[in-house]
Amino acid sequence: MGEILCLNAGSSSLKFAVFASVPVARRIVAGQIEDIGLEPHLILRDAEGATIAEQRWPEANKATHETLLVTLLDQIEEQFARELVAVGHRVVHGGSDFTAPVRIDSDVLSRLDALCPLAPLHQSHNLSAVRTIMAARPGLPQIACFDTAFHHGQPAVATRLALPRVLTAAGMRRYGFHGISYEYIARRLGELDPRFGGRVIVAHLGNGASLCAMQNGRSVDTTMGFTALDGLVMGTRCGALDPGAVLFLLQEKNMIPDAVEHLLYNESGLLGVSGLSSDMRVLLDSDAPFAREAIELFVWQIARQASALIASLGGLDGLVFTAGIGENAPAIRSLVGQRLGWLGLEIDEKANDRGDPVISAPSSRVTVRVIPTDEERMIAFHTAERIGCARTMAKN
Ligand code: ADP
C-alpha cells in the first residue's frame, strides 16, 4: 500500500524516517541531515539503527534546506520507497484550533503560518518543509501532527495564564509541547499494562525537556506552557524564569529582544550554567564544579516541578523516563529518584543501571519505568490513519 515519509524539520537539522504503511509503522530507513547552513551531513540508518550510508555537502551555500530536502526525497523514492503515499510532519504548534492531526492544504497552511510567532524557532522551519514538498510533489498528501494536540483536553485551569482576559482571548495561554512523544508513551503504557489508568508523570528529557502529568492516558498538566521555553532546565533553554528577569535584561542590560531570545533559547540551560556543554554526556563525564552545578539544578527542577504536577494529579502511581537523557542516563534517573524519595518512590539501582523496563524496587509506592519514545512512529501512525490505511501500530 506504499510508504510514508515522516519529517521533523528544524533550523539546522532535518530528521526523517520512512515507514511501510501496511502494516503501519514497519520502519524501513531513518536518519538525519545535520548542520544545514554550515556543512550539511546526512546519516542514513536501517530499521535496527545501524548506519548504512553517510554523505557530506562541503559547499554549504549551494545546499539549502530546500535543495537538501528535494535531494533526500529523490533518494528515498529511488532506494527505499516503491510508492510514497504521504508525508507526515512534526509541527510544533497547532494553536487552539488544531487539536488532532490534519491534512494540509493552502488554507490550513496559512492558519499554521499565523502561529509562527508562538513558536518562533520551530514553526517556520516545519512549514518550510511542507512548502518544499508541495512544490516538488504537488499531489502528495501531507499530514501535520502537532506537539500541542495531546494537551488539548487539559482542564481549563491548567491552560490559563494570569494575564488580562484580552490577552488570553488573543491566544496567550499555556499550550504544552512534546505531545507526539507523550501520546506514544501513553499508548505504550496501555500496551504494557492493560489495567493502566493511574496517575503518571512522564519525563521527556532530551535537548528539550518537559514533564507531563497524565491520568487515564490523558494529559492533565505539563511543564511547558505558552512557549517551549517554560518548565525544566534544558540543553540550551532556561526553563521557568521569573518574567521580571526578562524585563531586567531589556531595561537594565539594554538588550534588544532578538538578543534576549537568543540568550534564553540558545545560551542558557545546561550550557549556560555549566559554561561547558549542553550535552548531558559531557557534563556527567566532567569533574568541573560548574558541570556538577548544572546537573544539580537540572535534577532539582525535575523533582520540584514533578512535585507540583503531583498536586495537579492528586497523587502519583507511576513515573516514566524517556528521550535521550531519560532513556540513557541512569545517574540522572537515580538522582531524580532520590529527590522524590519522600513519595515512597524507590529505585532499584541494579535494574536502573541495566536500563530495565521497570527500575523501581518491588517495595516502591510508585512504579518507575524507562520507555523509549518514538515520535516518528506516532507520526507515521497518524499519517496512515488520515490517508485511510492504518491497520495496526505494529512494532518493528
Ligand atoms: P532531542 O530533543 O534533540 O530529540 P534527544 O532526545 O536525542 O534530543 O536527547 C539528547 C540528549 O540526550 C543530550 O543531552 C544527550 O547528551 C543526552 N544523551 C544521549 N545519550 C546519553 C547517554 N548515554 N548518557 C547521558 N545522556 C545522553
Coordinates of C-alpha atoms and ligand atoms in Angstrom, one line a residue:
M1 CA 0.0 0.0 0.0
G2 CA 3.1 2.2 -0.3
E3 CA 5.4 4.1 2.1
I4 CA 5.1 7.1 4.4
L5 CA 7.9 9.6 5.0
C6 CA 8.0 11.3 8.4
L7 CA 9.8 14.6 8.7
N8 CA 10.9 16.7 11.6
A9 CA 12.4 19.8 10.1
G10 CA 14.4 22.2 12.4
S11 CA 16.5 25.3 11.9
S12 CA 19.7 23.3 11.2
S13 CA 18.6 19.7 11.0
L14 CA 16.2 17.5 9.2
K15 CA 15.2 14.3 10.8
F16 CA 13.3 11.7 8.8
A17 CA 12.0 8.1 8.8
V18 CA 10.3 6.0 6.2
F19 CA 7.7 3.5 7.2
A20 CA 5.7 0.9 5.3
S21 CA 2.1 2.0 5.6
V22 CA 0.6 -1.6 5.9
P23 CA 1.2 -2.8 8.5
V24 CA 1.8 0.7 9.5
A25 CA 5.0 1.6 11.3
R26 CA 7.4 -1.0 9.9
R27 CA 10.4 1.2 9.8
I28 CA 12.4 0.9 6.6
V29 CA 15.0 3.5 7.0
A30 CA 15.6 6.6 9.1
G31 CA 18.2 9.3 9.5
Q32 CA 19.0 13.0 9.7
I33 CA 20.8 15.8 7.9
E34 CA 22.6 17.9 10.5
D35 CA 24.5 21.2 10.3
I36 CA 22.4 22.7 7.5
G37 CA 23.8 26.1 6.7
L38 CA 27.3 25.0 7.8
E39 CA 28.5 21.8 6.3
P40 CA 25.4 19.6 5.9
H41 CA 25.9 15.9 6.7
L42 CA 23.5 13.1 6.1
I43 CA 23.4 9.9 8.1
L44 CA 21.1 7.0 7.0
R45 CA 20.2 4.2 9.4
D46 CA 18.5 0.9 8.8
A47 CA 15.5 -0.4 10.9
E48 CA 17.9 -1.7 13.6
G49 CA 19.6 1.7 13.9
A50 CA 22.9 0.7 12.2
T51 CA 24.4 3.4 10.0
I52 CA 24.1 2.3 6.3
A53 CA 25.3 5.5 4.5
E54 CA 26.8 8.9 5.1
Q55 CA 27.1 11.9 2.8
R56 CA 28.5 15.4 3.1
W57 CA 27.8 18.6 1.2
P58 CA 31.0 20.7 1.6
E59 CA 29.7 23.7 -0.4
A60 CA 27.1 24.7 2.2
N61 CA 25.9 27.8 0.2
K62 CA 24.7 25.5 -2.6
A63 CA 22.9 23.1 -0.2
T64 CA 19.9 25.0 1.2
H65 CA 17.1 23.4 3.3
E66 CA 15.0 23.2 0.1
T67 CA 17.6 21.5 -2.2
L68 CA 18.6 19.1 0.6
L69 CA 15.0 18.1 1.2
V70 CA 14.3 17.5 -2.5
T71 CA 17.6 15.5 -2.9
L72 CA 16.5 13.4 0.1
L73 CA 13.1 12.9 -1.4
D74 CA 14.5 11.8 -4.7
Q75 CA 16.9 9.4 -2.9
I76 CA 14.2 7.9 -0.8
E77 CA 11.9 7.3 -3.7
E78 CA 14.8 5.8 -5.7
Q79 CA 16.1 3.5 -3.0
F80 CA 13.5 2.9 -0.2
A81 CA 10.0 3.6 -1.4
R82 CA 8.3 1.8 -4.1
E83 CA 5.4 4.2 -3.9
L84 CA 5.5 7.1 -1.5
V85 CA 1.8 7.7 -0.5
A86 CA 2.1 10.5 2.1
V87 CA 4.4 12.7 4.1
G88 CA 3.7 13.2 7.9
H89 CA 5.2 16.3 9.5
R90 CA 6.0 17.2 13.1
V91 CA 4.5 20.6 13.5
V92 CA 5.3 22.2 16.8
H93 CA 2.2 24.4 17.2
G94 CA -1.4 23.7 16.4
G95 CA -2.7 26.6 18.5
S96 CA -6.2 26.3 19.9
D97 CA -7.8 25.2 16.6
F98 CA -5.8 22.1 15.6
T99 CA -6.4 19.5 18.2
A100 CA -5.7 16.5 16.1
P101 CA -3.6 15.6 13.0
V102 CA -4.8 17.3 9.9
R103 CA -4.3 17.0 6.1
I104 CA -2.5 20.2 4.9
D105 CA -4.0 22.3 2.2
S106 CA -3.3 26.0 1.4
D107 CA -6.0 27.2 3.9
V108 CA -4.5 25.0 6.7
L109 CA -1.0 26.2 5.8
S110 CA -1.9 29.8 6.1
R111 CA -3.6 29.2 9.5
L112 CA -0.4 27.4 10.7
D113 CA 1.7 30.3 9.4
A114 CA -0.2 32.6 11.7
L115 CA 1.1 30.6 14.6
C116 CA 4.8 31.2 13.8
P117 CA 5.1 34.0 16.4
L118 CA 4.1 31.5 19.1
A119 CA 7.0 29.1 18.2
P120 CA 9.5 31.4 16.5
L121 CA 12.4 28.9 16.4
H122 CA 10.5 25.9 15.2
Q123 CA 7.2 26.5 13.4
S124 CA 8.5 28.3 10.3
H125 CA 11.1 25.5 9.6
N126 CA 8.4 22.9 10.0
L127 CA 6.2 24.7 7.5
S128 CA 9.0 25.4 5.0
A129 CA 9.4 21.7 4.6
V130 CA 5.7 21.4 3.9
R131 CA 6.0 24.1 1.2
T132 CA 9.1 22.4 -0.4
I133 CA 7.2 19.1 -0.7
M134 CA 4.1 20.9 -2.1
A135 CA 6.2 22.4 -4.8
A136 CA 8.2 19.3 -5.6
R137 CA 5.3 16.8 -5.4
P138 CA 2.1 18.7 -5.7
G139 CA -0.3 15.8 -5.5
L140 CA 1.4 14.0 -2.5
P141 CA -0.9 14.2 0.7
Q142 CA 0.8 15.9 3.6
I143 CA -0.4 15.5 7.2
A144 CA 0.6 17.7 10.1
C145 CA 0.9 16.2 13.6
F146 CA 1.1 18.7 16.4
D147 CA 3.2 18.8 19.6
T148 CA 0.4 20.7 21.3
A149 CA -2.5 18.5 20.4
F150 CA -2.1 15.8 23.1
H151 CA -2.6 18.5 25.8
H152 CA -5.8 19.8 24.3
G153 CA -8.1 18.1 26.8
Q154 CA -6.5 19.5 29.9
P155 CA -8.7 21.2 32.5
A156 CA -9.1 24.9 31.6
V157 CA -7.4 26.0 34.8
A158 CA -4.2 24.2 33.7
T159 CA -4.1 26.2 30.5
R160 CA -4.7 29.7 31.9
L161 CA -2.0 32.4 32.3
A162 CA -2.9 35.0 35.0
L163 CA -3.0 37.8 32.4
P164 CA -5.8 40.2 31.5
R165 CA -8.5 38.4 29.6
V166 CA -8.0 40.4 26.4
L167 CA -4.6 38.7 26.1
T168 CA -5.8 35.2 26.9
A169 CA -8.5 35.8 24.2
A170 CA -5.7 36.6 21.8
G171 CA -4.2 33.2 22.3
M172 CA -1.9 33.8 25.3
R173 CA -2.4 30.6 27.2
R174 CA -0.5 27.5 28.2
Y175 CA -0.4 25.0 25.3
G176 CA 2.2 22.4 26.3
F177 CA 4.6 20.6 23.9
H178 CA 6.3 17.2 23.3
G179 CA 2.7 15.9 22.7
I180 CA 3.6 13.5 20.0
S181 CA 6.1 11.8 22.3
Y182 CA 3.6 11.8 25.2
E183 CA 0.9 10.3 23.1
Y184 CA 3.3 7.5 22.0
I185 CA 4.2 6.8 25.6
A186 CA 0.6 6.8 26.7
R187 CA -0.2 4.1 24.1
R188 CA 2.9 2.0 25.1
L189 CA 1.8 2.2 28.7
G190 CA -1.6 1.0 27.7
E191 CA 0.0 -1.9 25.9
L192 CA 2.5 -2.7 28.7
D193 CA -0.2 -2.7 31.4
P194 CA -3.7 -3.2 30.1
R195 CA -5.0 -2.2 33.5
F196 CA -3.1 1.1 33.3
G197 CA -5.2 4.1 34.1
G198 CA -3.4 5.6 37.1
R199 CA -1.8 8.9 37.8
V200 CA 1.5 9.0 35.9
I201 CA 4.2 11.6 35.2
V202 CA 6.2 11.2 32.0
A203 CA 9.6 12.9 32.0
H204 CA 10.7 13.6 28.4
L205 CA 14.3 14.5 29.0
G206 CA 16.1 15.3 25.7
N207 CA 17.7 18.5 24.5
G208 CA 14.2 19.9 25.0
A209 CA 12.8 18.6 28.3
S210 CA 9.4 18.6 29.9
L211 CA 7.1 16.7 32.2
C212 CA 3.5 15.6 31.5
A213 CA 1.0 14.6 34.2
M214 CA -1.4 12.0 32.8
Q215 CA -4.5 10.4 34.2
N216 CA -6.0 7.5 32.3
G217 CA -3.5 8.2 29.5
R218 CA -4.7 11.8 29.0
S219 CA -2.7 15.0 29.7
V220 CA -3.8 16.8 32.8
D221 CA -0.9 19.3 33.2
T222 CA 2.5 19.9 31.8
T223 CA 5.6 22.0 32.5
M224 CA 6.0 23.7 29.1
G225 CA 3.5 26.5 28.6
F226 CA 2.9 29.3 26.2
T227 CA 6.2 28.5 24.5
A228 CA 8.7 25.7 24.6
L229 CA 10.9 27.8 26.9
D230 CA 8.9 27.2 30.1
G231 CA 9.4 24.5 32.7
L232 CA 12.5 22.3 33.1
V233 CA 16.1 23.3 32.6
M234 CA 17.0 22.2 29.1
G235 CA 20.1 21.8 27.0
T236 CA 20.3 25.4 26.0
R237 CA 16.9 26.8 27.1
C238 CA 16.4 28.4 30.5
G239 CA 13.1 26.8 31.5
A240 CA 10.9 28.5 34.1
L241 CA 12.2 32.0 34.7
D242 CA 10.8 35.0 36.6
P243 CA 9.3 37.2 33.9
G244 CA 10.9 40.1 35.8
A245 CA 14.3 38.7 34.7
V246 CA 13.3 39.3 31.1
L247 CA 12.3 42.9 31.9
F248 CA 15.7 43.3 33.6
L249 CA 17.6 42.1 30.6
L250 CA 15.6 44.5 28.3
Q251 CA 15.6 47.5 30.6
E252 CA 18.8 47.3 32.7
K253 CA 21.1 45.3 30.4
N254 CA 19.8 47.2 27.4
M255 CA 19.5 44.0 25.4
I256 CA 17.3 44.0 22.2
P257 CA 14.5 41.5 22.1
D258 CA 16.3 39.3 19.5
A259 CA 19.4 39.1 21.8
V260 CA 17.2 38.1 24.7
E261 CA 15.5 35.5 22.6
H262 CA 18.9 34.0 21.6
L263 CA 20.1 34.1 25.2
L264 CA 17.1 32.3 26.6
Y265 CA 16.8 29.7 23.7
N266 CA 20.4 29.0 22.8
E267 CA 22.8 30.1 25.5
S268 CA 21.1 29.1 28.8
G269 CA 20.1 25.9 30.4
L270 CA 22.8 23.2 31.0
L271 CA 25.1 25.1 28.6
G272 CA 24.7 28.4 30.4
V273 CA 25.1 27.1 33.9
S274 CA 28.0 24.7 33.2
G275 CA 29.7 27.1 30.7
L276 CA 30.8 23.8 29.2
S277 CA 28.3 21.9 27.2
S278 CA 24.5 21.3 26.6
D279 CA 25.3 17.6 26.2
M280 CA 24.5 15.6 29.3
R281 CA 27.1 13.0 28.5
V282 CA 29.9 15.7 28.6
L283 CA 28.6 17.0 31.9
L284 CA 28.3 13.6 33.5
D285 CA 31.9 12.8 32.4
S286 CA 33.2 16.1 33.8
D287 CA 34.7 16.9 37.2
A288 CA 34.3 20.7 36.7
P289 CA 32.3 22.2 39.6
F290 CA 30.0 24.1 37.2
A291 CA 29.1 20.9 35.4
R292 CA 28.1 19.5 38.8
E293 CA 26.0 22.6 39.4
A294 CA 24.2 22.3 36.1
I295 CA 23.3 18.7 36.8
E296 CA 22.2 19.6 40.3
L297 CA 19.9 22.3 39.0
F298 CA 18.5 20.0 36.2
V299 CA 17.6 17.4 38.8
W300 CA 16.3 19.9 41.4
Q301 CA 13.9 21.4 38.9
I302 CA 12.7 18.0 37.7
A303 CA 11.8 17.0 41.2
R304 CA 10.4 20.4 42.1
Q305 CA 8.2 20.6 39.1
A306 CA 7.2 16.9 39.2
S307 CA 6.0 17.6 42.8
A308 CA 3.8 20.4 41.5
L309 CA 2.3 18.1 38.9
I310 CA 1.6 15.5 41.6
A311 CA -0.6 18.1 43.2
S312 CA -2.4 18.5 39.8
L313 CA -2.9 14.7 39.7
G314 CA -3.8 14.4 43.4
G315 CA -1.1 11.7 43.9
L316 CA 1.2 9.5 41.9
D317 CA 1.2 5.9 40.8
G318 CA 3.8 5.9 38.0
L319 CA 6.8 7.7 36.7
V320 CA 8.2 7.2 33.2
F321 CA 11.6 8.3 31.9
T322 CA 12.0 8.8 28.1
A323 CA 14.1 10.6 25.4
G324 CA 17.9 10.9 25.2
I325 CA 18.7 11.6 28.8
G326 CA 15.7 9.7 30.3
E327 CA 16.5 6.6 28.3
N328 CA 20.3 6.6 28.6
A329 CA 21.4 8.3 31.8
P330 CA 20.9 6.0 34.9
A331 CA 22.8 8.6 37.0
I332 CA 20.1 11.2 36.3
R333 CA 17.2 8.8 36.9
S334 CA 18.8 7.8 40.2
L335 CA 19.3 11.4 41.4
V336 CA 15.7 12.3 40.4
G337 CA 14.5 9.1 42.3
Q338 CA 16.4 10.2 45.4
R339 CA 14.8 13.7 45.4
L340 CA 11.4 12.0 45.0
G341 CA 12.0 9.6 47.8
W342 CA 9.6 11.5 50.1
L343 CA 6.8 9.9 47.9
G344 CA 7.8 6.4 48.9
L345 CA 9.5 6.0 45.5
E346 CA 12.5 3.7 45.5
I347 CA 14.8 3.0 42.5
D348 CA 16.3 -0.5 42.2
E349 CA 19.8 0.7 41.3
K350 CA 20.8 -2.6 39.6
A351 CA 17.7 -2.5 37.4
N352 CA 18.4 1.2 36.8
D353 CA 22.0 0.6 35.7
R354 CA 20.8 -2.2 33.4
G355 CA 18.2 0.1 31.9
D356 CA 15.4 -2.4 32.6
P357 CA 11.9 -1.5 31.5
V358 CA 10.9 -1.3 35.2
I359 CA 13.5 0.3 37.5
S360 CA 11.6 0.7 40.8
A361 CA 12.1 -1.6 43.7
P362 CA 9.2 -4.1 44.4
S363 CA 8.5 -2.1 47.6
S364 CA 8.3 1.2 45.8
R365 CA 4.9 3.0 46.1
V366 CA 5.5 4.4 42.6
T367 CA 6.3 2.2 39.6
V368 CA 9.2 3.7 37.7
R369 CA 9.7 2.8 34.0
V370 CA 12.0 3.5 31.2
I371 CA 10.2 3.6 27.8
P372 CA 12.0 4.6 24.6
T373 CA 9.9 7.2 22.8
D374 CA 9.3 7.1 19.0
E375 CA 7.8 10.3 17.7
E376 CA 8.3 9.2 14.1
R377 CA 6.2 6.1 14.6
M378 CA 3.4 8.1 16.1
I379 CA 3.5 10.5 13.1
A380 CA 3.5 7.5 10.7
F381 CA 0.5 6.1 12.5
H382 CA -1.5 9.3 12.3
T383 CA -0.5 9.9 8.7
A384 CA -1.6 6.4 7.7
E385 CA -4.8 6.9 9.6
R386 CA -5.5 10.2 7.9
I387 CA -5.0 8.8 4.4
G388 CA -7.0 5.7 5.3
C389 CA -4.5 2.9 5.5
A390 CA -3.8 2.4 9.2
R391 CA -4.3 -1.2 10.5
T392 CA -2.1 -1.6 13.5
M393 CA 0.7 0.2 15.3
A394 CA 2.9 -3.0 14.9
K395 CA 6.4 -2.7 16.4
N396 CA 9.3 -3.4 14.1
Ligands
ADP1 P1 16.2 15.9 21.0 O1 15.4 16.8 21.9 O2 17.2 16.7 20.1 O3 15.4 14.9 20.3 P2 17.4 13.7 22.4 O4 16.1 13.1 22.9 O5 18.1 12.9 21.3 O6 17.2 15.2 22.0 O7 18.3 13.8 23.7 C1 19.6 14.5 23.6 C2 20.2 14.5 25.0 O8 20.3 13.1 25.4 C3 21.6 15.1 25.0 O9 21.7 15.9 26.2 C4 22.5 13.9 25.2 O10 23.6 14.3 25.9 C5 21.6 13.0 26.0 N1 22.1 11.6 25.9 C6 22.1 10.8 24.9 N2 22.7 9.6 25.2 C7 23.1 9.8 26.5 C8 23.8 8.9 27.4 N3 24.2 7.7 27.1 N4 24.0 9.4 28.7 C9 23.6 10.6 29.0 N5 23.0 11.4 28.2 C10 22.7 11.0 27.0

